[in-house]
Short mmCIF file of C-alpha atoms and ligand atoms in Angstrom, two decimals:
data_model
loop_
_atom_site.label_atom_id
_atom_site.label_comp_id
_atom_site.label_asym_id
_atom_site.label_seq_id
_atom_site.Cartn_x
_atom_site.Cartn_y
_atom_site.Cartn_z
CA MET A 25 -42.08 7.45 -4.86
CA THR A 26 -40.11 6.76 -1.69
CA PRO A 27 -37.09 4.52 -2.39
CA ASP A 28 -37.45 1.05 -0.85
CA PRO A 29 -34.64 0.90 1.80
CA ASP A 30 -34.17 -2.83 1.21
CA VAL A 31 -33.28 -2.55 -2.42
CA SER A 32 -32.09 1.00 -3.17
CA PRO A 33 -28.33 1.59 -2.76
CA ARG A 34 -27.29 2.28 0.83
CA THR A 35 -24.95 5.22 0.34
CA PRO A 36 -25.62 8.79 -0.92
CA LEU A 37 -23.27 8.21 -3.86
CA GLY A 38 -25.02 4.90 -4.62
CA ARG A 39 -28.39 6.62 -4.74
CA GLN A 40 -26.95 9.43 -6.90
CA LEU A 41 -25.44 6.91 -9.35
CA ALA A 42 -28.65 4.84 -9.44
CA ALA A 43 -30.72 7.95 -10.29
CA ARG A 44 -28.30 8.83 -13.03
CA ILE A 45 -28.28 5.30 -14.48
CA LYS A 46 -32.08 5.32 -14.45
CA ARG A 47 -32.11 8.51 -16.49
CA LEU A 48 -29.15 8.00 -18.80
CA GLY A 49 -28.39 4.26 -18.82
CA PRO A 50 -25.53 2.13 -17.45
CA ILE A 51 -22.06 3.58 -16.81
CA GLY A 52 -18.74 1.91 -17.55
CA VAL A 53 -16.72 0.24 -14.75
CA THR A 54 -14.11 2.98 -15.21
CA GLU A 55 -16.62 5.70 -14.56
CA TYR A 56 -18.06 3.78 -11.62
CA MET A 57 -14.64 3.28 -10.01
CA GLU A 58 -13.67 6.91 -10.57
CA ALA A 59 -16.90 8.13 -9.00
CA CYS A 60 -16.43 5.81 -5.99
CA LEU A 61 -12.89 6.99 -5.34
CA HIS A 62 -12.88 10.59 -6.55
CA ASP A 63 -16.42 12.01 -6.69
CA PRO A 64 -15.80 15.61 -5.48
CA VAL A 65 -18.34 15.24 -2.65
CA HIS A 66 -18.62 11.53 -1.81
CA GLY A 67 -15.43 10.00 -3.26
CA TYR A 68 -13.62 7.60 -0.93
CA TYR A 69 -10.23 9.23 -1.61
CA ARG A 70 -11.50 12.78 -0.94
CA LYS A 71 -11.99 12.68 2.83
CA ARG A 72 -11.94 9.17 4.30
CA PRO A 73 -9.09 8.30 6.69
CA ALA A 74 -8.97 4.86 4.91
CA ILE A 75 -5.80 3.42 6.48
CA GLY A 76 -5.32 2.23 10.01
CA ARG A 77 -6.78 -0.17 12.54
CA ALA A 78 -9.79 2.07 13.19
CA ALA A 79 -10.39 2.62 9.46
CA ASP A 80 -10.66 0.20 6.52
CA PHE A 81 -7.31 -1.42 5.77
CA VAL A 82 -3.72 -1.63 6.98
CA THR A 83 -0.69 -1.16 4.69
CA ALA A 84 2.94 -2.28 4.89
CA PRO A 85 4.36 0.95 6.36
CA GLU A 86 1.69 0.79 9.09
CA ILE A 87 2.72 -2.77 9.95
CA SER A 88 6.42 -2.11 10.52
CA GLN A 89 8.69 0.94 10.55
CA VAL A 90 11.33 -1.23 8.84
CA PHE A 91 9.37 -1.06 5.56
CA GLY A 92 9.74 2.74 5.21
CA GLU A 93 13.28 2.68 6.56
CA LEU A 94 14.45 0.22 3.92
CA ILE A 95 12.82 2.30 1.21
CA GLY A 96 14.58 5.43 2.59
CA LEU A 97 17.94 3.61 2.36
CA TRP A 98 17.00 2.36 -1.14
CA CYS A 99 16.50 5.99 -2.13
CA ALA A 100 19.87 6.97 -0.63
CA VAL A 101 21.66 4.24 -2.64
CA VAL A 102 19.89 5.32 -5.85
CA TRP A 103 20.86 8.94 -5.16
CA ARG A 104 24.50 7.75 -4.98
CA GLN A 105 24.02 5.94 -8.30
CA MET A 106 22.76 9.24 -9.72
CA GLY A 107 26.11 10.82 -8.81
CA GLU A 108 24.95 12.46 -5.55
CA PRO A 109 23.09 15.48 -7.02
CA GLY A 110 23.06 18.49 -4.65
CA SER A 111 19.29 18.76 -4.97
CA VAL A 112 16.81 15.93 -5.61
CA ASN A 113 13.03 15.64 -5.55
CA LEU A 114 11.67 12.76 -3.50
CA VAL A 115 8.13 12.27 -4.70
CA GLU A 116 5.63 9.97 -3.01
CA LEU A 117 2.37 9.11 -4.75
CA GLY A 118 -0.55 8.44 -2.40
CA PRO A 119 1.36 8.86 0.92
CA GLY A 120 -1.45 7.61 3.16
CA ARG A 121 -0.80 8.68 6.73
CA GLY A 122 2.77 9.88 5.92
CA THR A 123 4.24 6.92 7.86
CA LEU A 124 6.42 5.57 5.04
CA MET A 125 7.92 9.02 4.43
CA ARG A 126 8.56 9.62 8.13
CA ASP A 127 10.37 6.28 8.43
CA ALA A 128 12.30 6.83 5.19
CA LEU A 129 13.49 10.26 6.33
CA ARG A 130 14.57 8.82 9.68
CA ALA A 131 16.66 6.15 7.99
CA ALA A 132 18.09 8.79 5.60
CA ARG A 133 19.75 10.43 8.59
CA ALA A 134 22.50 7.82 8.07
CA VAL A 135 23.42 9.59 4.80
CA ALA A 136 23.47 13.29 5.78
CA ALA A 137 24.37 14.62 2.32
CA PHE A 138 21.42 12.77 0.82
CA ARG A 139 19.00 14.08 3.44
CA GLY A 140 20.38 17.59 2.89
CA ALA A 141 19.73 17.30 -0.86
CA LEU A 142 16.07 16.30 -0.46
CA HIS A 143 12.98 18.20 -1.48
CA VAL A 144 9.94 16.07 -0.60
CA HIS A 145 6.75 16.24 -2.73
CA LEU A 146 3.64 14.43 -1.56
CA VAL A 147 1.00 13.83 -4.24
CA GLU A 148 -2.37 13.41 -2.52
CA THR A 149 -6.05 13.93 -3.28
CA ASN A 150 -7.42 13.22 0.17
CA ALA A 151 -7.80 16.25 2.46
CA THR A 152 -8.08 14.16 5.65
CA LEU A 153 -4.97 12.15 4.82
CA GLU A 154 -3.09 15.32 3.85
CA ASP A 155 -3.82 16.70 7.34
CA LEU A 156 -2.51 13.47 8.87
CA GLN A 157 0.63 13.67 6.68
CA ARG A 158 1.23 17.25 7.85
CA GLN A 159 0.95 16.07 11.47
CA THR A 160 3.23 13.08 10.92
CA LEU A 161 5.92 15.14 9.18
CA LYS A 162 5.72 18.41 11.07
CA GLN A 163 9.04 17.86 12.91
CA GLU A 164 11.02 17.10 9.76
CA ASP A 165 13.72 19.58 8.80
CA VAL A 166 13.47 18.94 5.08
CA PRO A 167 11.24 20.93 2.72
CA VAL A 168 7.90 19.13 2.16
CA GLN A 169 5.38 20.29 -0.39
CA TRP A 170 1.93 18.92 -1.25
CA SER A 171 0.43 18.64 -4.73
CA GLY A 172 -2.92 17.31 -5.90
CA ASP A 173 -1.41 16.07 -9.09
CA LEU A 174 1.97 14.70 -10.19
CA GLY A 175 1.89 17.09 -13.19
CA GLU A 176 2.52 19.99 -10.76
CA VAL A 177 5.81 18.57 -9.51
CA ALA A 178 7.95 18.72 -12.71
CA ASP A 179 10.75 21.25 -12.18
CA GLY A 180 13.63 19.59 -13.99
CA LYS A 181 15.43 18.32 -10.87
CA PRO A 182 16.64 14.70 -10.55
CA SER A 183 13.71 12.69 -9.20
CA LEU A 184 13.10 9.72 -6.95
CA VAL A 185 9.52 8.50 -6.96
CA ILE A 186 8.03 5.99 -4.52
CA ALA A 187 4.48 4.62 -4.34
CA ASN A 188 3.12 1.86 -2.13
CA GLU A 189 -0.44 0.67 -2.83
CA PHE A 190 -1.06 3.57 -5.21
CA LEU A 191 -1.37 1.94 -8.66
CA ASP A 192 -4.20 -0.33 -7.43
CA THR A 193 -6.37 2.75 -6.95
CA LEU A 194 -6.14 3.81 -10.62
CA ALA A 195 -9.36 3.08 -12.48
CA ILE A 196 -9.62 0.02 -14.65
CA ALA A 197 -11.86 -0.66 -17.66
CA GLN A 198 -13.50 -4.03 -18.17
CA TRP A 199 -14.86 -5.97 -21.12
CA VAL A 200 -17.09 -9.01 -20.80
CA PHE A 201 -17.40 -11.78 -23.41
CA GLY A 202 -20.91 -12.95 -24.36
CA GLY A 203 -22.66 -14.43 -27.39
CA GLY A 204 -19.47 -14.58 -29.38
CA GLN A 205 -18.44 -10.97 -28.88
CA TRP A 206 -16.96 -8.55 -26.40
CA HIS A 207 -19.03 -5.90 -24.61
CA THR A 208 -18.05 -3.03 -22.35
CA ARG A 209 -18.74 -4.18 -18.76
CA CYS A 210 -21.02 -1.64 -17.14
CA VAL A 211 -22.81 -0.91 -13.90
CA GLY A 212 -26.60 -0.67 -14.42
CA LEU A 213 -29.65 -1.51 -12.34
CA ASP A 214 -31.31 -4.86 -11.75
CA ALA A 215 -35.09 -5.36 -11.77
CA ALA A 216 -35.28 -4.35 -8.10
CA GLY A 217 -33.37 -1.11 -8.66
CA ARG A 218 -30.04 -2.30 -7.14
CA LEU A 219 -26.69 -1.55 -8.77
CA ALA A 220 -25.68 -4.57 -10.87
CA PHE A 221 -23.06 -5.46 -13.48
CA VAL A 222 -24.53 -5.47 -16.96
CA ASP A 223 -23.19 -5.97 -20.47
CA GLY A 224 -22.87 -2.69 -22.36
CA ALA A 225 -22.76 -2.20 -26.10
CA PRO A 226 -20.73 -4.66 -28.20
CA VAL A 227 -17.22 -3.40 -28.83
CA ALA A 228 -14.31 -4.40 -31.02
CA ALA A 229 -12.27 -7.20 -29.43
CA PRO A 230 -9.61 -5.84 -27.03
CA ARG A 231 -6.01 -6.66 -27.91
CA LEU A 232 -5.41 -9.43 -25.42
CA PRO A 233 -1.89 -9.55 -23.95
CA ALA A 234 0.45 -12.37 -24.94
CA GLY A 235 -0.32 -15.43 -22.83
CA ILE A 236 -4.13 -15.10 -22.97
CA ALA A 237 -5.62 -17.42 -25.53
CA ALA A 238 -8.65 -16.34 -27.60
CA PRO A 239 -11.42 -17.40 -28.16
CA VAL A 240 -12.65 -17.20 -24.62
CA GLU A 241 -15.76 -18.44 -22.80
CA ASP A 242 -19.00 -16.51 -22.24
CA GLY A 243 -18.82 -14.48 -19.07
CA ALA A 244 -15.03 -14.07 -19.27
CA VAL A 245 -13.87 -10.62 -18.16
CA PHE A 246 -10.80 -8.82 -19.45
CA GLU A 247 -9.64 -5.78 -17.52
CA THR A 248 -7.05 -3.17 -18.26
CA ARG A 249 -5.70 -0.07 -16.66
CA ALA A 250 -3.91 1.10 -19.79
CA PRO A 251 -5.57 4.56 -20.10
CA ALA A 252 -4.86 5.51 -16.47
CA LEU A 253 -1.35 4.08 -16.61
CA ALA A 254 -0.63 6.13 -19.77
CA LEU A 255 -1.78 9.30 -18.01
CA TRP A 256 0.52 8.63 -15.02
CA GLY A 257 3.36 7.33 -17.21
CA ALA A 258 3.39 10.60 -19.17
CA LYS A 259 3.55 12.68 -15.95
CA LEU A 260 6.27 10.46 -14.51
CA ALA A 261 8.40 10.68 -17.64
CA ALA A 262 8.01 14.47 -17.61
CA LEU A 263 9.73 14.74 -14.20
CA GLY A 264 13.41 15.79 -14.16
CA ALA A 265 16.17 13.34 -15.03
CA PRO A 266 17.80 11.21 -13.94
CA LEU A 267 14.65 9.54 -12.70
CA ALA A 268 14.18 6.43 -10.61
CA ALA A 269 10.81 5.11 -9.42
CA LEU A 270 9.68 2.26 -7.17
CA PHE A 271 6.16 0.87 -7.20
CA ILE A 272 5.02 -1.73 -4.68
CA ASP A 273 1.51 -3.13 -4.98
CA TYR A 274 -0.64 -6.22 -4.96
CA GLY A 275 -0.97 -7.85 -8.34
CA HIS A 276 0.49 -10.32 -10.79
CA ALA A 277 3.31 -10.53 -13.27
CA ALA A 278 1.47 -12.77 -15.76
CA PRO A 279 -1.75 -11.39 -17.29
CA ALA A 280 -4.93 -13.41 -16.74
CA LEU A 281 -8.63 -13.08 -17.46
CA GLY A 282 -11.09 -12.34 -14.69
CA SER A 283 -12.40 -9.38 -12.68
CA SER A 284 -10.19 -8.40 -9.78
CA LEU A 285 -12.33 -5.40 -8.76
CA GLN A 286 -12.61 -5.56 -5.00
CA ALA A 287 -13.97 -3.46 -2.17
CA VAL A 288 -12.59 -3.37 1.33
CA ARG A 289 -14.42 -1.85 4.23
CA ALA A 290 -13.61 -2.08 7.94
CA HIS A 291 -10.94 -4.74 7.19
CA ARG A 292 -13.40 -7.01 5.29
CA TYR A 293 -13.99 -7.69 1.63
CA ASP A 294 -17.27 -6.18 0.49
CA ASP A 295 -19.21 -6.41 -2.79
CA PRO A 296 -17.84 -3.55 -4.96
CA LEU A 297 -21.40 -2.38 -5.72
CA GLN A 298 -22.56 -2.38 -2.08
CA ALA A 299 -21.25 0.86 -0.62
CA PRO A 300 -20.07 3.30 -3.31
CA GLY A 301 -17.95 6.05 -1.80
CA GLU A 302 -17.72 4.33 1.60
CA ALA A 303 -15.46 1.37 0.70
CA ASP A 304 -11.99 1.30 -0.83
CA ILE A 305 -12.37 0.05 -4.39
CA THR A 306 -9.23 -1.24 -6.09
CA ALA A 307 -8.10 -3.85 -8.60
CA GLN A 308 -4.96 -5.95 -8.95
CA VAL A 309 -1.98 -4.39 -10.68
CA ASP A 310 -0.90 -6.02 -13.92
CA PHE A 311 2.85 -5.56 -13.64
CA ALA A 312 3.52 -6.55 -17.24
CA ALA A 313 1.26 -3.68 -18.30
CA VAL A 314 3.04 -1.30 -15.93
CA ALA A 315 6.44 -2.36 -17.34
CA GLY A 316 5.11 -1.98 -20.88
CA GLU A 317 3.90 1.54 -20.13
CA LEU A 318 7.14 2.63 -18.47
CA LYS A 319 9.27 1.14 -21.25
CA SER A 320 7.18 2.94 -23.86
CA ARG A 321 8.27 6.21 -22.10
CA GLY A 322 11.93 5.39 -22.69
CA LEU A 323 12.58 4.17 -19.17
CA ALA A 324 14.32 0.90 -18.23
CA CYS A 325 12.46 -1.42 -15.85
CA ASP A 326 13.85 -3.64 -13.10
CA GLY A 327 11.81 -6.43 -11.55
CA PRO A 328 9.09 -7.22 -10.71
CA VAL A 329 10.08 -9.36 -7.76
CA THR A 330 7.96 -10.30 -4.79
CA GLN A 331 7.87 -7.98 -1.79
CA ALA A 332 9.64 -10.70 0.25
CA GLU A 333 12.46 -10.93 -2.31
CA PHE A 334 12.79 -7.16 -2.49
CA LEU A 335 12.83 -6.56 1.27
CA GLY A 336 15.07 -9.59 1.75
CA ALA A 337 17.61 -8.20 -0.71
CA LEU A 338 17.56 -4.86 1.07
CA GLY A 339 18.48 -6.54 4.34
CA ILE A 340 15.16 -6.70 6.24
CA ALA A 341 16.41 -9.57 8.45
CA GLU A 342 19.50 -7.67 9.64
CA ARG A 343 17.59 -4.45 10.24
CA ALA A 344 14.84 -6.23 12.15
CA SER A 345 17.42 -8.03 14.34
CA ARG A 346 19.05 -4.72 15.19
CA LEU A 347 15.71 -3.16 16.01
CA MET A 348 14.80 -6.13 18.22
CA ALA A 349 18.13 -6.01 20.04
CA ALA A 350 17.58 -2.28 20.70
CA ASN A 351 13.95 -2.87 21.90
CA PRO A 352 13.94 -6.26 23.72
CA ALA A 353 10.50 -5.56 25.23
CA ARG A 354 9.04 -5.20 21.74
CA ALA A 355 11.01 -8.02 20.09
CA GLY A 356 8.03 -10.37 19.71
CA GLN A 357 5.87 -7.66 18.17
CA ILE A 358 8.63 -6.65 15.73
CA GLU A 359 9.12 -10.26 14.69
CA THR A 360 5.38 -10.78 14.07
CA ALA A 361 5.19 -7.62 11.97
CA ILE A 362 8.18 -8.61 9.81
CA ALA A 363 6.74 -12.11 9.36
CA ARG A 364 3.51 -10.51 8.10
CA LEU A 365 5.35 -8.38 5.50
CA MET A 366 7.34 -11.42 4.31
CA ALA A 367 4.56 -14.09 4.54
CA PRO A 368 4.96 -16.64 1.74
CA VAL A 369 1.16 -17.05 1.53
CA GLY A 370 0.28 -13.42 2.09
CA MET A 371 1.89 -10.00 1.65
CA GLY A 372 5.35 -11.42 0.92
CA THR A 373 4.22 -12.87 -2.41
CA ARG A 374 0.90 -11.10 -3.15
CA PHE A 375 2.76 -7.83 -3.35
CA LEU A 376 5.33 -7.20 -6.04
CA ALA A 377 7.96 -4.46 -6.49
CA ILE A 378 8.94 -2.97 -9.80
CA GLY A 379 11.40 -0.17 -10.56
CA ALA A 380 11.81 2.23 -13.45
CA ARG A 381 14.88 4.30 -14.20
CA SER A 382 16.48 6.60 -16.76
CA LYS A 383 18.54 4.41 -19.05
CA GLY A 384 21.84 5.95 -17.94
CA LEU A 385 21.38 4.65 -14.37
CA PRO A 386 22.60 1.19 -13.27
CA PRO A 387 19.99 -1.44 -12.24
CA LEU A 388 18.11 -0.42 -9.10
CA PRO A 389 18.99 -2.05 -5.76
CA GLY A 390 17.03 -5.19 -4.90
CA LEU A 391 15.42 -5.36 -8.34
CA PRO A 392 17.02 -7.73 -10.88
CA ALA A 393 16.34 -7.12 -14.54
CA ILE A 394 13.46 -9.34 -15.70
CA ASP A 395 12.09 -9.06 -19.17
CA ILE A 396 8.38 -8.57 -18.89
CA GLY A 397 6.06 -6.11 -20.47
CA ALA A 398 8.07 -5.94 -23.64
CA ARG A 399 4.74 -5.47 -25.43
CA ALA A 400 2.25 -3.05 -23.94
CA PRO A 401 -1.24 -4.60 -23.96
N1 SAH B 527 0.97 4.60 0.41
C1 SAH B 527 0.13 4.60 1.57
C2 SAH B 527 -1.35 4.70 1.27
C3 SAH B 527 -1.94 3.74 0.29
S1 SAH B 527 -3.69 4.01 0.05
C4 SAH B 527 0.46 3.42 2.45
O1 SAH B 527 1.14 2.53 1.99
O2 SAH B 527 0.00 3.39 3.59
C5 SAH B 527 -3.78 5.00 -1.40
C6 SAH B 527 -3.29 6.42 -1.26
O3 SAH B 527 -3.38 7.08 -2.52
C7 SAH B 527 -4.09 7.27 -0.32
O4 SAH B 527 -3.21 8.20 0.31
C8 SAH B 527 -5.02 8.04 -1.27
O5 SAH B 527 -5.64 9.15 -0.74
C9 SAH B 527 -4.11 8.29 -2.44
N2 SAH B 527 -4.72 8.50 -3.74
C10 SAH B 527 -5.70 7.78 -4.36
N3 SAH B 527 -5.91 8.22 -5.59
C11 SAH B 527 -5.04 9.23 -5.82
C12 SAH B 527 -4.76 10.11 -6.92
N4 SAH B 527 -5.45 10.00 -8.06
N5 SAH B 527 -3.79 11.04 -6.78
C13 SAH B 527 -3.09 11.11 -5.62
N6 SAH B 527 -3.32 10.33 -4.54
C14 SAH B 527 -4.27 9.43 -4.64
#
């Protein structure tokens, strides 16, 4: 039978998943998200350029060079706090177009001994973005190495880890409440053969984080990234010590019920089931869960604070003023970009920054100690 173009999924991966679901039954949201992002042939983070005005979404380092520069200086200060080790790994998870790293390395020129100590590791799964990163960083006179997995980086050296908009790509699992019990939330097919969310088999009630009251209403969704976070937490903790890490992402500090699974394509929100493999599928980061995971690995956590608070504490206003004074013709453009990063109803508050460090290190710059995530969900 020829598939009806009006109802069968539009993308090759969508059709592949639909055929599989027809044969074997619905798949979990985790499996769906992993296929969309990392299917070896059609996965979004295998080959798509993803980031940039001509692609699907724009990230902070692409908005202003000041973002990466401040993170580069943050790294230099942390390196000093580590006692200025002669050799240090600077690891970036999901480096996108390489823009953040390029700007960080430029700012690091101000601290020559730090720059001289650096060995850069870029952890990336996307061949197209890796090519772009190689282009962006080809002039740099520091060693740069690529790995497909953080597990390959561990070599015992002191480590600085940075990641912007990386955690949101890690797959989540979802449960849905119905008829007095919890079910795995799955992707199945509706009567017309379209991908649709369906309730899977009943499961034992998830352990809801503190702050979420049970019982809950029918249709309520609980989501967690705990398995993926545990995988990455273990690899992070296996890096050399002392270790300091910075994660910036969109998300929330207080856990809440509800599905935050979203798809973005050509700068617009899309239904997450519409274009598997051709849209960026992510979900909000639960920072309490991240803190809980990092603490369970013996690390101390600083923050989370909003992106605006973090960049403000690192001196974004002063740095932007200096950049504007040096480039009067671009002053308006620079100001607009900074306002976007700091927007009180926008990136400035929707994005949060959290740090993790070996317990022997002092609190990380720009990140006050806040006690969240004492209990891992
Ligand atoms: N940090 C960049 C890009 C964010 S988009 C910026 O701020 O512009 C997410 C990035 O993570 C992309 O580079 C993507 O290819 C990469 N990525 C997604 N899943 C990954 C995984 N499992 N391992 C390594 N990199 C991954």
